[in-house]
Structures are given as C-alpha cells and as structure tokens.
Short mmCIF file of C-alpha atoms in Angstrom, two decimals:
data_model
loop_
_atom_site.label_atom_id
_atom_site.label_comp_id
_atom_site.label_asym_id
_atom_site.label_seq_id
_atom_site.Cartn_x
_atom_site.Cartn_y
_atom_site.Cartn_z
CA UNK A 828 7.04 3.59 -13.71
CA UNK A 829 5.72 2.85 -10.11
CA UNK A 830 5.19 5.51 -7.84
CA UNK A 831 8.29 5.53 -4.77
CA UNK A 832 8.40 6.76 -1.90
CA UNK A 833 11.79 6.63 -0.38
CA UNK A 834 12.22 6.88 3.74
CA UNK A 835 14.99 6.86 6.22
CA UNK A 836 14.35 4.27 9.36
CA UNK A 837 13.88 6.73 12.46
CA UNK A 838 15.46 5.59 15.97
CA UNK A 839 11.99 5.55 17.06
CA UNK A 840 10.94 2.79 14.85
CA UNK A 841 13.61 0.05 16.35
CA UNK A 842 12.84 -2.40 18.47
CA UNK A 843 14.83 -3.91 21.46
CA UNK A 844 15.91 -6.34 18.88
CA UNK A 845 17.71 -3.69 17.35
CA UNK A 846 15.70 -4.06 14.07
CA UNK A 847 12.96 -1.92 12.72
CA UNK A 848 9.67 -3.08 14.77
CA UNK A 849 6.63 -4.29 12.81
CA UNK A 850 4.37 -1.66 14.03
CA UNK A 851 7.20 0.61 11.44
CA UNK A 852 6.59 -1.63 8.46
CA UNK A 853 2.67 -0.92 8.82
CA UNK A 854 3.28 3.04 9.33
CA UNK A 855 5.61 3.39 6.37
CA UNK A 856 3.52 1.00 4.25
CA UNK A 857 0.06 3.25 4.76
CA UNK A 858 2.40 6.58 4.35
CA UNK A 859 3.50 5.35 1.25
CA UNK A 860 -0.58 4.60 -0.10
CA UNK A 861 -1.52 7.63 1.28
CA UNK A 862 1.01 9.28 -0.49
CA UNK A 863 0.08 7.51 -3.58
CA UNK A 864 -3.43 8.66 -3.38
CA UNK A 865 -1.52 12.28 -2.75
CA UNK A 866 0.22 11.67 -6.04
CA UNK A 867 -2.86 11.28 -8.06
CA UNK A 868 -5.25 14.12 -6.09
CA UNK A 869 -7.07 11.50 -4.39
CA UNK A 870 -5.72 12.69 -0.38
CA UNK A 871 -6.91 15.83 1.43
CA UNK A 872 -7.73 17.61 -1.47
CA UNK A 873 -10.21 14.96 -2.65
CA UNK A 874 -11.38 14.74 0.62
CA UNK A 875 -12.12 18.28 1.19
CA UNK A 876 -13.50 18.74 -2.59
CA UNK A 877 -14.96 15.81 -2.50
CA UNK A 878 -16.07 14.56 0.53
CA UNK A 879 -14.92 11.63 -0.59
CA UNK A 880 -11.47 9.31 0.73
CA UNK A 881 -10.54 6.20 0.82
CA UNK A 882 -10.34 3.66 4.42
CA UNK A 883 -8.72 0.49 4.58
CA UNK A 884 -10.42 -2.48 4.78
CA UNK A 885 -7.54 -5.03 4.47
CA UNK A 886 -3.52 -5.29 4.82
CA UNK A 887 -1.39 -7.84 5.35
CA UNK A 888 2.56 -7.53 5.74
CA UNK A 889 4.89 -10.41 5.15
CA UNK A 890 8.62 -9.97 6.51
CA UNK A 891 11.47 -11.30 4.67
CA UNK A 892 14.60 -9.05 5.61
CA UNK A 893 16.01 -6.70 8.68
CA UNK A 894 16.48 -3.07 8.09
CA UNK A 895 18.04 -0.87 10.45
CA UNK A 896 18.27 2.81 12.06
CA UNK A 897 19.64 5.05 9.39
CA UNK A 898 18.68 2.64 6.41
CA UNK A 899 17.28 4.29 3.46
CA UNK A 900 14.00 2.30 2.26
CA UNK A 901 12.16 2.61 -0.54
CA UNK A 902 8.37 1.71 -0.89
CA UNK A 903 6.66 1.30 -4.68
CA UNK A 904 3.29 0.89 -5.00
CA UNK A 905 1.43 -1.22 -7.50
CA UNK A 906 -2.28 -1.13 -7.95
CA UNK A 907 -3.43 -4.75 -8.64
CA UNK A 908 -7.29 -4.43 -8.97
CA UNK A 909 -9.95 -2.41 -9.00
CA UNK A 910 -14.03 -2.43 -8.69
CA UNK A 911 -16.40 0.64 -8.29
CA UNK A 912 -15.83 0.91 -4.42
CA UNK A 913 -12.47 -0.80 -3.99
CA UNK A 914 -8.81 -0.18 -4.76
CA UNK A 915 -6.49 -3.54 -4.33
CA UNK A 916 -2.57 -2.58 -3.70
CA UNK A 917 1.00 -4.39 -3.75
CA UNK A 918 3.66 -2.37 -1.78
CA UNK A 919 6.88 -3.27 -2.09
CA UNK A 920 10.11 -2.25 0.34
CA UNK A 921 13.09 -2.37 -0.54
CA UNK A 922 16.90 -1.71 1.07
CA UNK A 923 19.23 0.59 -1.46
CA UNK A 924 20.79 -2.66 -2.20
CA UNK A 925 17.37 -3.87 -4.35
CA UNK A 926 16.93 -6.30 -1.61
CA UNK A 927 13.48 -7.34 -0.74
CA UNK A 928 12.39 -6.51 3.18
CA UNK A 929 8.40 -6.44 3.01
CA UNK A 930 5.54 -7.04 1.00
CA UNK A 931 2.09 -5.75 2.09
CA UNK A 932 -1.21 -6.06 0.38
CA UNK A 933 -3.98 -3.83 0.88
CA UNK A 934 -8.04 -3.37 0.17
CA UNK A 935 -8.96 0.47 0.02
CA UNK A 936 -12.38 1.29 0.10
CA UNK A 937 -13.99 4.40 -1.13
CA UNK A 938 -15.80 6.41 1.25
CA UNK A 939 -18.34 9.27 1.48
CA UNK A 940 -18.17 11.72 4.42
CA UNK A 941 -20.96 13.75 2.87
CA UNK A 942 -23.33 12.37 6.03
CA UNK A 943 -20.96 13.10 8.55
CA UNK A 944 -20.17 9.36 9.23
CA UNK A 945 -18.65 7.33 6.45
CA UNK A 946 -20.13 5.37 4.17
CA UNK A 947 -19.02 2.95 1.31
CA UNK A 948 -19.99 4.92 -1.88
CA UNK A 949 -18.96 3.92 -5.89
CA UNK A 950 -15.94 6.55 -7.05
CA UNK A 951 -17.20 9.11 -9.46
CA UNK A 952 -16.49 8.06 -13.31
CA UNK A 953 -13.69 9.88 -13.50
CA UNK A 954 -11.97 8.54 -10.62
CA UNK A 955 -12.45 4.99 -11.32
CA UNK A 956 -11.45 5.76 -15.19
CA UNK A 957 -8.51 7.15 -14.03
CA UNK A 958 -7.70 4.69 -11.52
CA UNK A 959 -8.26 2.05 -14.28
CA UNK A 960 -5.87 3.36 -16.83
CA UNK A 961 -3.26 2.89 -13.97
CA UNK A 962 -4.48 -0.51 -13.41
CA UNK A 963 -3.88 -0.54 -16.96
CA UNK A 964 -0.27 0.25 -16.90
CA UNK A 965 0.41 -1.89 -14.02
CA UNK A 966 -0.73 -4.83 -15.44
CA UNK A 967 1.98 -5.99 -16.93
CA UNK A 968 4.34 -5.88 -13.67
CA UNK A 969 5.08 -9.09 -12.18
CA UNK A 970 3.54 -10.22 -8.67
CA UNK A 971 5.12 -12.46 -6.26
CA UNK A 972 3.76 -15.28 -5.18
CA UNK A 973 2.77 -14.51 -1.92
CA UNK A 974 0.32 -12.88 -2.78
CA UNK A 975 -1.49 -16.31 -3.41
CA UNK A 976 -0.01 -17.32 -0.09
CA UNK A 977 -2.98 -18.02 2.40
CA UNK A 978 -2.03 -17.28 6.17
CA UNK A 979 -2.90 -21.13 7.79
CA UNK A 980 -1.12 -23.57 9.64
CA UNK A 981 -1.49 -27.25 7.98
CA UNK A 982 -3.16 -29.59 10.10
CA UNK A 983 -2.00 -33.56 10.34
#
C-alpha cells in the first residue's frame, strides 16, 4: 500500500480563476514527501539524530484536472528509484472521485548538516536498505507515461 496523505483545498490556495493556483499543487506535493519521509523516521527526527535530511534537487508538476475550495485531495507517494545519495518520487493527486488532477516527479538528495552548510553525503546502510526494500514493494505499481514525457516544444 502507498503512503496517502489526504488534504482539504484552503481558500488561500485559489486563484482569481477560482481554481486551486499552481503555487498549491507544489506546497501540497512537498507536504506530502515530507510527510513521507515523516512516515518512515527520515524528517526532523533524522535530521536532529542524524544530521542528516534530504533537499530537493528536481520536481516537475503536470496539471490535468481543476480542484476547488473545500475539495478533499488525496496525495500517494511512490518511490521510483533509488542510488546512494538520491531518492526519485511519483506523487499522485487525486479528487475523492479517483480522478486524476496532478502528477509531480521529484529528485531528493541526501544531505549532511554535520558542517553547518549542507553537503551531498551517501545515506547510511541502513537507510538506503530500508529505502530499497520500499523500492522493492513499489516496483510493481504502474507509472504513467508522463513520466517519459520530455518538457519541449517541436520545432518545424
């Protein structure tokens, strides 16, 4: 099962259009792989046991259906690949109707604060084993295709 994370649309988060704004999508998209990383002891915990977190490097958001002040969401989050430093992500939203609103793909990389200012570090072998089971378990989920989708505008 996918880890959820299941939001109302605040007023504050609609446009003039009368439609939740993009800026939204982005904010509920990293709340819902922050609390992901929550979920598996990888947030502020890690961070202050660790001095260790994860920044993004990468996301991308593609926009396929409204939602609207009031409507509930609901984010999943499916970890796609993984490498020593790097955590690759699918999140998925959703209206309470199933309906597809918003894909966005993220790169996580894993950071050391140990210096003071971050640095890319390799996870611990515990983390990345961990991390790799899920991958495990998540590999058999289907992907969409736009996640082979390039952003580029054909030329003539």
């Amino acid at each position: 099962m996918l880890f959820t994370l299941d939001v109302t649309v605040l007023p504050e988060w609609v446009d003039y259009n009368g439609h939740m704004a993009d800026y939204a999508y982005g904010l509920v998209f990293s709340d819902a792989g922050n609390a992901y990383l929550e979920h598996h002891h990888l947030g502020a915990t890690y961070l202050k046991a660790e001095k260790a977190t994860f920044y993004t490097l990468e996301n991308r958001i593609g926009y396929f259906k409204e939602c609207y002040q009031g409507d509930m969401i609901h984010v999943s989050v499916q970890l796609i690949g993984l490498d020593k430093k790097r955590v690759h992500f699918l999140l998925e939203m959703k209206n309470m109707h199933d309906e597809l609103l918003a894909l966005s793909e993220q790169w996580l990389m894993h950071v050391s604060q140990v210096a003071g200012a971050p640095k890319a570090m390799s996870m611990s072998q515990d983390v990345f084993n961990y991390l790799a089971h899920e991958l495990e378990r998540h590999k058999t989920l289907s992907k969409p295709r736009w996640l082979n989708r390039r952003m580029a505008l054909k030329s003539k």
